[in-house]
Each structure stands twice: as structure tokens, then as C-alpha cells.
C-alpha atoms as an extended CHARMM CRD file, in Angstrom:
* protein
*
       256  EXT
         1         1  UNK       CA             85.9200000000       77.5520000000       94.5550000000  PROA      1               0.0000000000
         2         2  UNK       CA             89.2310000000       79.4900000000       95.2400000000  PROA      2               0.0000000000
         3         3  UNK       CA             91.7630000000       79.3380000000       91.9530000000  PROA      3               0.0000000000
         4         4  UNK       CA             95.5040000000       79.7430000000       92.2300000000  PROA      4               0.0000000000
         5         5  UNK       CA             97.5720000000       80.4770000000       89.2900000000  PROA      5               0.0000000000
         6         6  UNK       CA            101.6240000000       81.4600000000       89.8790000000  PROA      6               0.0000000000
         7         7  UNK       CA            103.9210000000       82.8070000000       86.8120000000  PROA      7               0.0000000000
         8         8  UNK       CA            106.7700000000       85.3120000000       86.9170000000  PROA      8               0.0000000000
         9         9  UNK       CA            106.7590000000       85.3830000000       90.7530000000  PROA      9               0.0000000000
        10        10  UNK       CA            103.3620000000       86.8310000000       90.5150000000  PROA      10              0.0000000000
        11        11  UNK       CA            100.2900000000       84.7230000000       92.6930000000  PROA      11              0.0000000000
        12        12  UNK       CA             96.8670000000       85.2760000000       91.0910000000  PROA      12              0.0000000000
        13        13  UNK       CA             94.3260000000       84.2860000000       93.7270000000  PROA      13              0.0000000000
        14        14  UNK       CA             90.6230000000       84.1400000000       92.2850000000  PROA      14              0.0000000000
        15        15  UNK       CA             87.3440000000       84.0830000000       93.9960000000  PROA      15              0.0000000000
        16        16  UNK       CA             85.5240000000       81.6740000000       91.3280000000  PROA      16              0.0000000000
        17        17  UNK       CA             81.6370000000       81.1500000000       92.6220000000  PROA      17              0.0000000000
        18        18  UNK       CA             80.5930000000       84.0070000000       90.4700000000  PROA      18              0.0000000000
        19        19  UNK       CA             76.7060000000       82.4530000000       90.4310000000  PROA      19              0.0000000000
        20        20  UNK       CA             76.9200000000       83.4940000000       94.2270000000  PROA      20              0.0000000000
        21        21  UNK       CA             78.6420000000       87.0610000000       93.9270000000  PROA      21              0.0000000000
        22        22  UNK       CA             81.5130000000       85.1250000000       95.4330000000  PROA      22              0.0000000000
        23        23  UNK       CA             79.9800000000       84.7250000000       98.6480000000  PROA      23              0.0000000000
        24        24  UNK       CA             82.4450000000       82.8940000000      100.9610000000  PROA      24              0.0000000000
        25        25  UNK       CA             81.3310000000       79.9420000000      103.4650000000  PROA      25              0.0000000000
        26        26  UNK       CA             83.8460000000       78.3690000000      105.7030000000  PROA      26              0.0000000000
        27        27  UNK       CA             85.1320000000       75.8330000000      102.9130000000  PROA      27              0.0000000000
        28        28  UNK       CA             86.1350000000       78.8220000000      100.6320000000  PROA      28              0.0000000000
        29        29  UNK       CA             87.7240000000       80.8380000000      103.3090000000  PROA      29              0.0000000000
        30        30  UNK       CA             89.6220000000       77.6050000000      104.1910000000  PROA      30              0.0000000000
        31        31  UNK       CA             90.5980000000       77.1610000000      100.3700000000  PROA      31              0.0000000000
        32        32  UNK       CA             91.6300000000       81.1380000000      100.2790000000  PROA      32              0.0000000000
        33        33  UNK       CA             93.7330000000       80.1710000000      103.6280000000  PROA      33              0.0000000000
        34        34  UNK       CA             95.5980000000       77.3520000000      101.0620000000  PROA      34              0.0000000000
        35        35  UNK       CA             95.9130000000       79.2560000000       98.2820000000  PROA      35              0.0000000000
        36        36  UNK       CA             98.0180000000       81.9440000000      100.3670000000  PROA      36              0.0000000000
        37        37  UNK       CA             99.6190000000       79.1660000000      102.0330000000  PROA      37              0.0000000000
        38        38  UNK       CA            100.6490000000       77.8210000000       98.5940000000  PROA      38              0.0000000000
        39        39  UNK       CA            101.4910000000       80.8850000000       97.1450000000  PROA      39              0.0000000000
        40        40  UNK       CA            103.9180000000       81.8290000000      100.2290000000  PROA      40              0.0000000000
        41        41  UNK       CA            105.7390000000       78.3260000000      100.0250000000  PROA      41              0.0000000000
        42        42  UNK       CA            106.4260000000       78.9510000000       96.1820000000  PROA      42              0.0000000000
        43        43  UNK       CA            108.3750000000       82.3100000000       97.2660000000  PROA      43              0.0000000000
        44        44  UNK       CA            106.2810000000       84.4480000000       95.3790000000  PROA      44              0.0000000000
        45        45  UNK       CA            107.0500000000       88.0680000000       95.0810000000  PROA      45              0.0000000000
        46        46  UNK       CA            103.4480000000       89.7170000000       94.6770000000  PROA      46              0.0000000000
        47        47  UNK       CA            100.1960000000       88.6650000000       95.0730000000  PROA      47              0.0000000000
        48        48  UNK       CA             96.8310000000       89.6010000000       93.2540000000  PROA      48              0.0000000000
        49        49  UNK       CA             93.6900000000       89.0080000000       94.7810000000  PROA      49              0.0000000000
        50        50  UNK       CA             90.4160000000       89.1800000000       92.2600000000  PROA      50              0.0000000000
        51        51  UNK       CA             86.5660000000       87.9550000000       92.0160000000  PROA      51              0.0000000000
        52        52  UNK       CA             85.2350000000       86.4460000000       89.2590000000  PROA      52              0.0000000000
        53        53  UNK       CA             81.8290000000       87.6800000000       87.4190000000  PROA      53              0.0000000000
        54        54  UNK       CA             79.8320000000       90.7550000000       88.3320000000  PROA      54              0.0000000000
        55        55  UNK       CA             81.3940000000       91.0260000000       91.8380000000  PROA      55              0.0000000000
        56        56  UNK       CA             84.4760000000       90.8660000000       93.9080000000  PROA      56              0.0000000000
        57        57  UNK       CA             82.7350000000       89.4770000000       96.9440000000  PROA      57              0.0000000000
        58        58  UNK       CA             79.3300000000       89.9140000000       98.1710000000  PROA      58              0.0000000000
        59        59  UNK       CA             80.2190000000       88.5490000000      101.9980000000  PROA      59              0.0000000000
        60        60  UNK       CA             79.3130000000       85.6400000000      103.8330000000  PROA      60              0.0000000000
        61        61  UNK       CA             77.4490000000       82.9600000000      101.8680000000  PROA      61              0.0000000000
        62        62  UNK       CA             74.5780000000       82.7630000000      104.3960000000  PROA      62              0.0000000000
        63        63  UNK       CA             71.9660000000       80.6940000000      101.7940000000  PROA      63              0.0000000000
        64        64  UNK       CA             72.2920000000       77.7460000000      104.0070000000  PROA      64              0.0000000000
        65        65  UNK       CA             72.6560000000       79.7440000000      107.7020000000  PROA      65              0.0000000000
        66        66  UNK       CA             69.8340000000       79.0560000000      110.2630000000  PROA      66              0.0000000000
        67        67  UNK       CA             70.1910000000       82.3490000000      112.4940000000  PROA      67              0.0000000000
        68        68  UNK       CA             69.0250000000       80.1300000000      115.4550000000  PROA      68              0.0000000000
        69        69  UNK       CA             71.8840000000       78.0180000000      115.6890000000  PROA      69              0.0000000000
        70        70  UNK       CA             74.1880000000       80.0360000000      113.9920000000  PROA      70              0.0000000000
        71        71  UNK       CA             77.8480000000       80.0680000000      115.4770000000  PROA      71              0.0000000000
        72        72  UNK       CA             78.9510000000       83.7860000000      114.5370000000  PROA      72              0.0000000000
        73        73  UNK       CA             81.6350000000       83.9160000000      116.6550000000  PROA      73              0.0000000000
        74        74  UNK       CA             83.1730000000       80.6110000000      115.3270000000  PROA      74              0.0000000000
        75        75  UNK       CA             82.6180000000       81.7370000000      111.7300000000  PROA      75              0.0000000000
        76        76  UNK       CA             84.2520000000       85.6350000000      112.4680000000  PROA      76              0.0000000000
        77        77  UNK       CA             86.5410000000       84.8830000000      115.4350000000  PROA      77              0.0000000000
        78        78  UNK       CA             87.5490000000       81.2220000000      114.3090000000  PROA      78              0.0000000000
        79        79  UNK       CA             88.0000000000       81.5080000000      110.8540000000  PROA      79              0.0000000000
        80        80  UNK       CA             87.4720000000       84.7660000000      109.5040000000  PROA      80              0.0000000000
        81        81  UNK       CA             89.8270000000       86.7500000000      111.6060000000  PROA      81              0.0000000000
        82        82  UNK       CA             92.8990000000       84.1820000000      111.5560000000  PROA      82              0.0000000000
        83        83  UNK       CA             92.5310000000       84.2230000000      107.6680000000  PROA      83              0.0000000000
        84        84  UNK       CA             92.6350000000       88.2100000000      107.7140000000  PROA      84              0.0000000000
        85        85  UNK       CA             95.5110000000       88.2630000000      109.9900000000  PROA      85              0.0000000000
        86        86  UNK       CA             97.3790000000       85.6390000000      107.7500000000  PROA      86              0.0000000000
        87        87  UNK       CA             96.6750000000       87.8410000000      104.5780000000  PROA      87              0.0000000000
        88        88  UNK       CA             97.8670000000       90.8770000000      106.0830000000  PROA      88              0.0000000000
        89        89  UNK       CA            101.0760000000       89.0160000000      107.2300000000  PROA      89              0.0000000000
        90        90  UNK       CA            101.6620000000       87.9390000000      103.6120000000  PROA      90              0.0000000000
        91        91  UNK       CA            105.3790000000       87.9310000000      103.0490000000  PROA      91              0.0000000000
        92        92  UNK       CA            105.1360000000       89.9750000000       99.5440000000  PROA      92              0.0000000000
        93        93  UNK       CA            103.0160000000       92.8600000000       98.3900000000  PROA      93              0.0000000000
        94        94  UNK       CA             99.5610000000       91.9410000000       97.9660000000  PROA      94              0.0000000000
        95        95  UNK       CA             97.4970000000       93.7540000000       95.4170000000  PROA      95              0.0000000000
        96        96  UNK       CA             93.3600000000       93.3370000000       95.0760000000  PROA      96              0.0000000000
        97        97  UNK       CA             90.9080000000       94.2430000000       92.1610000000  PROA      97              0.0000000000
        98        98  UNK       CA             87.9090000000       95.5860000000       93.6490000000  PROA      98              0.0000000000
        99        99  UNK       CA             84.5870000000       95.4890000000       91.4710000000  PROA      99              0.0000000000
       100       100  UNK       CA             81.0750000000       95.2760000000       92.0020000000  PROA      100             0.0000000000
       101       101  UNK       CA             79.7660000000       94.4280000000       95.5150000000  PROA      101             0.0000000000
       102       102  UNK       CA             82.6000000000       94.4570000000       98.1020000000  PROA      102             0.0000000000
       103       103  UNK       CA             80.8300000000       93.8240000000      101.4800000000  PROA      103             0.0000000000
       104       104  UNK       CA             81.1550000000       92.2980000000      104.9390000000  PROA      104             0.0000000000
       105       105  UNK       CA             83.6410000000       89.6310000000      104.7850000000  PROA      105             0.0000000000
       106       106  UNK       CA             84.4660000000       90.7240000000      101.1660000000  PROA      106             0.0000000000
       107       107  UNK       CA             85.2990000000       94.3050000000      102.4770000000  PROA      107             0.0000000000
       108       108  UNK       CA             87.2880000000       92.5360000000      105.0400000000  PROA      108             0.0000000000
       109       109  UNK       CA             89.6970000000       90.8880000000      102.2780000000  PROA      109             0.0000000000
       110       110  UNK       CA             90.4680000000       94.4830000000      100.7730000000  PROA      110             0.0000000000
       111       111  UNK       CA             91.3810000000       96.0330000000      104.4680000000  PROA      111             0.0000000000
       112       112  UNK       CA             93.5870000000       92.7970000000      104.5660000000  PROA      112             0.0000000000
       113       113  UNK       CA             95.5610000000       93.8320000000      101.4330000000  PROA      113             0.0000000000
       114       114  UNK       CA             98.3700000000       96.4190000000      100.9570000000  PROA      114             0.0000000000
       115       115  UNK       CA             96.8210000000       97.9990000000       97.7140000000  PROA      115             0.0000000000
       116       116  UNK       CA             93.4220000000       98.1820000000       96.4490000000  PROA      116             0.0000000000
       117       117  UNK       CA             92.3500000000       99.2360000000       92.9160000000  PROA      117             0.0000000000
       118       118  UNK       CA             88.7380000000       99.9380000000       92.6960000000  PROA      118             0.0000000000
       119       119  UNK       CA             86.4840000000       99.8450000000       90.0320000000  PROA      119             0.0000000000
       120       120  UNK       CA             83.9680000000      102.3560000000       89.1140000000  PROA      120             0.0000000000
       121       121  UNK       CA             81.2460000000      100.2630000000       89.5910000000  PROA      121             0.0000000000
       122       122  UNK       CA             81.9880000000       99.0300000000       93.1270000000  PROA      122             0.0000000000
       123       123  UNK       CA             79.9220000000       98.9790000000       95.8600000000  PROA      123             0.0000000000
       124       124  UNK       CA             80.9500000000       99.3730000000       99.2670000000  PROA      124             0.0000000000
       125       125  UNK       CA             79.5450000000      100.3320000000      102.6290000000  PROA      125             0.0000000000
       126       126  UNK       CA             77.4700000000       98.4970000000      105.1810000000  PROA      126             0.0000000000
       127       127  UNK       CA             74.0310000000       97.1160000000      104.1460000000  PROA      127             0.0000000000
       128       128  UNK       CA             73.4430000000       95.1260000000      107.0960000000  PROA      128             0.0000000000
       129       129  UNK       CA             70.9030000000       97.4580000000      108.7470000000  PROA      129             0.0000000000
       130       130  UNK       CA             68.4660000000       95.1260000000      106.5670000000  PROA      130             0.0000000000
       131       131  UNK       CA             69.6530000000       91.8290000000      108.1690000000  PROA      131             0.0000000000
       132       132  UNK       CA             69.4830000000       93.3540000000      111.7560000000  PROA      132             0.0000000000
       133       133  UNK       CA             73.6090000000       92.6790000000      111.7910000000  PROA      133             0.0000000000
       134       134  UNK       CA             76.3440000000       94.9580000000      111.9720000000  PROA      134             0.0000000000
       135       135  UNK       CA             79.4370000000       95.6340000000      109.9640000000  PROA      135             0.0000000000
       136       136  UNK       CA             82.2710000000       93.1790000000      110.5680000000  PROA      136             0.0000000000
       137       137  UNK       CA             85.8480000000       92.1150000000      109.4670000000  PROA      137             0.0000000000
       138       138  UNK       CA             87.4660000000       95.4000000000      110.3080000000  PROA      138             0.0000000000
       139       139  UNK       CA             84.8430000000       97.5390000000      108.4440000000  PROA      139             0.0000000000
       140       140  UNK       CA             84.5260000000       99.5620000000      111.7120000000  PROA      140             0.0000000000
       141       141  UNK       CA             88.0290000000      100.4760000000      112.0540000000  PROA      141             0.0000000000
       142       142  UNK       CA             88.4390000000      101.2660000000      108.3510000000  PROA      142             0.0000000000
       143       143  UNK       CA             85.6780000000      103.5630000000      108.1690000000  PROA      143             0.0000000000
       144       144  UNK       CA             86.4110000000      105.3640000000      111.3280000000  PROA      144             0.0000000000
       145       145  UNK       CA             89.8460000000      106.0730000000      110.6780000000  PROA      145             0.0000000000
       146       146  UNK       CA             89.4980000000      107.1260000000      107.2320000000  PROA      146             0.0000000000
       147       147  UNK       CA             85.8230000000      108.7800000000      107.3210000000  PROA      147             0.0000000000
       148       148  UNK       CA             85.3600000000      109.8660000000      110.9660000000  PROA      148             0.0000000000
       149       149  UNK       CA             82.6930000000      108.7100000000      113.5170000000  PROA      149             0.0000000000
       150       150  UNK       CA             79.6570000000      110.8020000000      111.8640000000  PROA      150             0.0000000000
       151       151  UNK       CA             80.3200000000      109.3460000000      108.3530000000  PROA      151             0.0000000000
       152       152  UNK       CA             80.7910000000      106.0320000000      109.1500000000  PROA      152             0.0000000000
       153       153  UNK       CA             77.8130000000      106.0960000000      111.5710000000  PROA      153             0.0000000000
       154       154  UNK       CA             75.6420000000      107.5670000000      108.5150000000  PROA      154             0.0000000000
       155       155  UNK       CA             76.7360000000      104.9310000000      106.1640000000  PROA      155             0.0000000000
       156       156  UNK       CA             75.7610000000      102.2950000000      108.8410000000  PROA      156             0.0000000000
       157       157  UNK       CA             72.2360000000      103.6220000000      109.5910000000  PROA      157             0.0000000000
       158       158  UNK       CA             71.3080000000      104.3270000000      106.0870000000  PROA      158             0.0000000000
       159       159  UNK       CA             72.8220000000      101.1910000000      104.4290000000  PROA      159             0.0000000000
       160       160  UNK       CA             74.2200000000      103.4220000000      101.6270000000  PROA      160             0.0000000000
       161       161  UNK       CA             76.7130000000      102.1220000000       99.2810000000  PROA      161             0.0000000000
       162       162  UNK       CA             79.7250000000      104.1170000000       98.1310000000  PROA      162             0.0000000000
       163       163  UNK       CA             80.7770000000      104.0530000000       94.4900000000  PROA      163             0.0000000000
       164       164  UNK       CA             84.2830000000      103.3300000000       93.8900000000  PROA      164             0.0000000000
       165       165  UNK       CA             85.0610000000      106.9750000000       93.0300000000  PROA      165             0.0000000000
       166       166  UNK       CA             83.7120000000      107.9160000000       96.4940000000  PROA      166             0.0000000000
       167       167  UNK       CA             85.6530000000      105.5430000000       98.0060000000  PROA      167             0.0000000000
       168       168  UNK       CA             88.9500000000      106.3300000000       96.6580000000  PROA      168             0.0000000000
       169       169  UNK       CA             88.1900000000      109.9610000000       96.9100000000  PROA      169             0.0000000000
       170       170  UNK       CA             87.3410000000      109.3200000000      100.5740000000  PROA      170             0.0000000000
       171       171  UNK       CA             90.7970000000      107.5740000000      101.4120000000  PROA      171             0.0000000000
       172       172  UNK       CA             89.5030000000      103.9680000000      101.9110000000  PROA      172             0.0000000000
       173       173  UNK       CA             91.6590000000      102.7680000000       98.8740000000  PROA      173             0.0000000000
       174       174  UNK       CA             94.3080000000      103.5150000000       96.1660000000  PROA      174             0.0000000000
       175       175  UNK       CA             93.3080000000      104.5460000000       92.9660000000  PROA      175             0.0000000000
       176       176  UNK       CA             90.1750000000      104.2860000000       90.9280000000  PROA      176             0.0000000000
       177       177  UNK       CA             89.6110000000      102.9610000000       87.2930000000  PROA      177             0.0000000000
       178       178  UNK       CA             87.1840000000      102.3120000000       84.7210000000  PROA      178             0.0000000000
       179       179  UNK       CA             85.6290000000       98.6600000000       84.9110000000  PROA      179             0.0000000000
       180       180  UNK       CA             87.2580000000       97.6910000000       81.8090000000  PROA      180             0.0000000000
       181       181  UNK       CA             90.7580000000       98.7010000000       83.1280000000  PROA      181             0.0000000000
       182       182  UNK       CA             91.1820000000       98.0570000000       86.6940000000  PROA      182             0.0000000000
       183       183  UNK       CA             92.1860000000       94.3990000000       86.5460000000  PROA      183             0.0000000000
       184       184  UNK       CA             95.0280000000       95.0930000000       83.8390000000  PROA      184             0.0000000000
       185       185  UNK       CA             96.0280000000       98.0330000000       86.1340000000  PROA      185             0.0000000000
       186       186  UNK       CA             96.4020000000       95.8360000000       89.3860000000  PROA      186             0.0000000000
       187       187  UNK       CA             98.1310000000       93.1220000000       87.3970000000  PROA      187             0.0000000000
       188       188  UNK       CA            100.7420000000       95.6310000000       85.9560000000  PROA      188             0.0000000000
       189       189  UNK       CA            101.3760000000       97.0300000000       89.4100000000  PROA      189             0.0000000000
       190       190  UNK       CA            101.5190000000       93.4790000000       90.8030000000  PROA      190             0.0000000000
       191       191  UNK       CA            104.3870000000       92.5990000000       88.0050000000  PROA      191             0.0000000000
       192       192  UNK       CA            105.7930000000       95.8290000000       88.6540000000  PROA      192             0.0000000000
       193       193  UNK       CA            106.5480000000       94.9060000000       92.3390000000  PROA      193             0.0000000000
       194       194  UNK       CA            107.4980000000       91.3340000000       91.6680000000  PROA      194             0.0000000000
       195       195  UNK       CA            110.5050000000       92.7820000000       89.9230000000  PROA      195             0.0000000000
       196       196  UNK       CA            111.6170000000       95.2860000000       92.8620000000  PROA      196             0.0000000000
       197       197  UNK       CA            113.3480000000       95.0490000000       95.9290000000  PROA      197             0.0000000000
       198       198  UNK       CA            111.1840000000       92.8560000000       97.9730000000  PROA      198             0.0000000000
       199       199  UNK       CA            112.8690000000       92.9670000000      101.3860000000  PROA      199             0.0000000000
       200       200  UNK       CA            112.6470000000       96.9400000000      101.1320000000  PROA      200             0.0000000000
       201       201  UNK       CA            109.0230000000       96.6010000000      100.3680000000  PROA      201             0.0000000000
       202       202  UNK       CA            108.5200000000       93.9860000000      103.5680000000  PROA      202             0.0000000000
       203       203  UNK       CA            110.2130000000       96.4700000000      105.8150000000  PROA      203             0.0000000000
       204       204  UNK       CA            107.9590000000       99.6340000000      104.5690000000  PROA      204             0.0000000000
       205       205  UNK       CA            104.9100000000       96.8490000000      104.9670000000  PROA      205             0.0000000000
       206       206  UNK       CA            106.0090000000       96.0890000000      108.5400000000  PROA      206             0.0000000000
       207       207  UNK       CA            106.6480000000       99.8060000000      109.8240000000  PROA      207             0.0000000000
       208       208  UNK       CA            103.1660000000      100.8690000000      108.2760000000  PROA      208             0.0000000000
       209       209  UNK       CA            101.6500000000       98.0910000000      110.1660000000  PROA      209             0.0000000000
       210       210  UNK       CA            103.4320000000       98.9950000000      113.3950000000  PROA      210             0.0000000000
       211       211  UNK       CA            102.7190000000      102.8230000000      113.0880000000  PROA      211             0.0000000000
       212       212  UNK       CA             98.8190000000      101.5640000000      112.5450000000  PROA      212             0.0000000000
       213       213  UNK       CA             98.6420000000       98.8830000000      115.3640000000  PROA      213             0.0000000000
       214       214  UNK       CA            100.8930000000      100.3960000000      118.0840000000  PROA      214             0.0000000000
       215       215  UNK       CA            100.3000000000      104.2730000000      117.3320000000  PROA      215             0.0000000000
       216       216  UNK       CA            103.8040000000      105.2810000000      117.0080000000  PROA      216             0.0000000000
       217       217  UNK       CA            105.0520000000      108.8820000000      117.2930000000  PROA      217             0.0000000000
       218       218  UNK       CA            106.8920000000      110.3100000000      114.9090000000  PROA      218             0.0000000000
       219       219  UNK       CA            110.1640000000      109.8280000000      116.5830000000  PROA      219             0.0000000000
       220       220  UNK       CA            109.5760000000      105.9300000000      117.3910000000  PROA      220             0.0000000000
       221       221  UNK       CA            108.8650000000      105.7590000000      113.6010000000  PROA      221             0.0000000000
       222       222  UNK       CA            111.8640000000      107.3880000000      112.7120000000  PROA      222             0.0000000000
       223       223  UNK       CA            114.0470000000      105.3210000000      114.6360000000  PROA      223             0.0000000000
       224       224  UNK       CA            112.5780000000      102.2330000000      113.4200000000  PROA      224             0.0000000000
       225       225  UNK       CA            112.8470000000      103.1460000000      109.9640000000  PROA      225             0.0000000000
       226       226  UNK       CA            116.8470000000      103.8330000000      110.5210000000  PROA      226             0.0000000000
       227       227  UNK       CA            116.9260000000      100.2050000000      112.0090000000  PROA      227             0.0000000000
       228       228  UNK       CA            115.1740000000       98.8550000000      108.8320000000  PROA      228             0.0000000000
       229       229  UNK       CA            117.5530000000      100.9280000000      106.6320000000  PROA      229             0.0000000000
       230       230  UNK       CA            120.6100000000       99.6950000000      108.4670000000  PROA      230             0.0000000000
       231       231  UNK       CA            119.3180000000       95.6950000000      107.9010000000  PROA      231             0.0000000000
       232       232  UNK       CA            119.0060000000       96.5560000000      104.1630000000  PROA      232             0.0000000000
       233       233  UNK       CA            122.6850000000       97.3850000000      104.0390000000  PROA      233             0.0000000000
       234       234  UNK       CA            123.3250000000       93.7840000000      103.9670000000  PROA      234             0.0000000000
       235       235  UNK       CA            121.1840000000       92.5770000000      101.2540000000  PROA      235             0.0000000000
       236       236  UNK       CA            121.9600000000       91.9420000000       97.6040000000  PROA      236             0.0000000000
       237       237  UNK       CA            119.3240000000       94.0430000000       96.4180000000  PROA      237             0.0000000000
       238       238  UNK       CA            120.8060000000       97.1440000000       98.6340000000  PROA      238             0.0000000000
       239       239  UNK       CA            124.0790000000       96.9810000000       96.9630000000  PROA      239             0.0000000000
       240       240  UNK       CA            122.6700000000       96.2500000000       93.0450000000  PROA      240             0.0000000000
       241       241  UNK       CA            120.2660000000       99.3150000000       93.7850000000  PROA      241             0.0000000000
       242       242  UNK       CA            123.5070000000      101.5440000000       94.4020000000  PROA      242             0.0000000000
       243       243  UNK       CA            125.6510000000       99.6900000000       92.0590000000  PROA      243             0.0000000000
       244       244  UNK       CA            123.0720000000      100.5380000000       89.1810000000  PROA      244             0.0000000000
       245       245  UNK       CA            122.5490000000      104.0230000000       90.6460000000  PROA      245             0.0000000000
       246       246  UNK       CA            126.2830000000      104.7700000000       90.4730000000  PROA      246             0.0000000000
       247       247  UNK       CA            126.3370000000      102.9260000000       86.7880000000  PROA      247             0.0000000000
       248       248  UNK       CA            123.2980000000      104.9210000000       85.4640000000  PROA      248             0.0000000000
       249       249  UNK       CA            121.6510000000      101.6510000000       84.4970000000  PROA      249             0.0000000000
       250       250  UNK       CA            118.4180000000       99.8810000000       85.8200000000  PROA      250             0.0000000000
       251       251  UNK       CA            118.4800000000       97.4400000000       88.7000000000  PROA      251             0.0000000000
       252       252  UNK       CA            117.8720000000       94.0620000000       88.4260000000  PROA      252             0.0000000000
       253       253  UNK       CA            116.7890000000       93.0420000000       91.7170000000  PROA      253             0.0000000000
       254       254  UNK       CA            116.0080000000       89.1830000000       93.0920000000  PROA      254             0.0000000000
       255       255  UNK       CA            114.0360000000       89.8760000000       95.9620000000  PROA      255             0.0000000000
       256       256  UNK       CA            117.1960000000       88.6290000000       98.5550000000  PROA      256             0.0000000000
């Protein structure tokens, strides 16, 4: 089950199947897509994704899957990948709370989120050697980029899971917190972003995506930064930010 609550310009999306460690079947993935669609239509200025219970998400729900007739490409290519792309393109800053198991598709959900705060209890890696399967949902790209080929293949071959602290120290995600603090820290960050200059945040979000996906060189990225800054000059928030700075007061951004 996927729950959605919206308050103060922040969408709170919860994976709510704690008895299954929030493992996702196709119905749940469609529910997650619907939650993001509803949040976008509501015009929220930030989004928080979390899992209920002992884990963020243990990956795909394979409890009823027969490997002899499993449509893996239909599940991954037809459902998971379009959802992850849709999540990554969400038109507001997105944040995730990562605790307990964060595996497979669950790891993919984190990869598709802008900022991930990690609990010390988090377990991140590739345990699929025991299933005769391989890492999916963008895990290879994340690990190879941040850890390098040798550490990535060591994780895959051994099935070892990284702790939250190790994952953050390795550059996989943003910050690590004690388990009883990570949710509040994430929600506070999202609330602060929702009060910020949304158009400027989205300009940075798009630029970072282009640098990653297009492998932009320094001066190519600078040219795009210049164009983005020029476009922001026409926004209400840009003018408010300048006025607040000149008047030595806090800005009141409206997300325009």
C-alpha cells in the first residue's frame, strides 16, 4: 500500500507494507506512480519518501513469482524504469528516509531521489548472488560511479551489505543519522526546501542531471549555468531574494 499526505506544500509518500518490509509488486509500483502524479498536480514544493516499519524497501515482492514464467523485462523495463525516471524528474526537491533494508528496487527508489538521509541501521548493497540474480534499478551505475569497479564487484560477488555510515562515507548518499533522528531530519530539510526558491532549485536539479547524463565538460556546464541564471532573473523569487538581501531581511519565496 502507498499512502500520500500533503501539508504545507510538502508531499509525504509512505511505503506502507511493513509486514513485507515494503517489498513492491506491480500494483504497489503503480500506486507509487499515482502518488507522485497526485503530488505534482497539487503543486507541492517538496516531497518526502519513506518506508513504514523496520525497512525502507527490501526490493521486489517475489513471494508469488514463478521464475519459469517471470516477465522480468516487463517488470523492470515496463514498470520499474519508467517509474524511476518519473520520480527523478519530479518538479520539486525530493528527499528520502533510508533505514533498514534498502535493496534492489528499493535502492532504485533512493537513486531516483534528489537527497537521501540514511539511518545508521540501513543495509545497502547487492544480496542477489544468493538468488542467481544481479543488481538492478540503477545500482550498477551508482556503485561504479561512486565506489569504482573493484569495490562494486566485491560487493556484488560477496553479497556484503554496507551500513548507513559506510554508505555515506563512500559518497553514495547525503548524510547519516541515528535511527531515531533520521525521519525528523529529512522532514525538516524538506520543509526548509518547500519555503525556498523552487525555480532556482529546479534549475540546479536539471543542470546536475545534464552533467551526469551528458558528461558535460566544465565550460559546457558553465554556459548552461549562465543561461539558467539569466532565466531566473525573470522570476518573482529572484526579485524577492535581491530585495530581501538589500533590505537585510529574510526573503519570503513563493515558488514562482
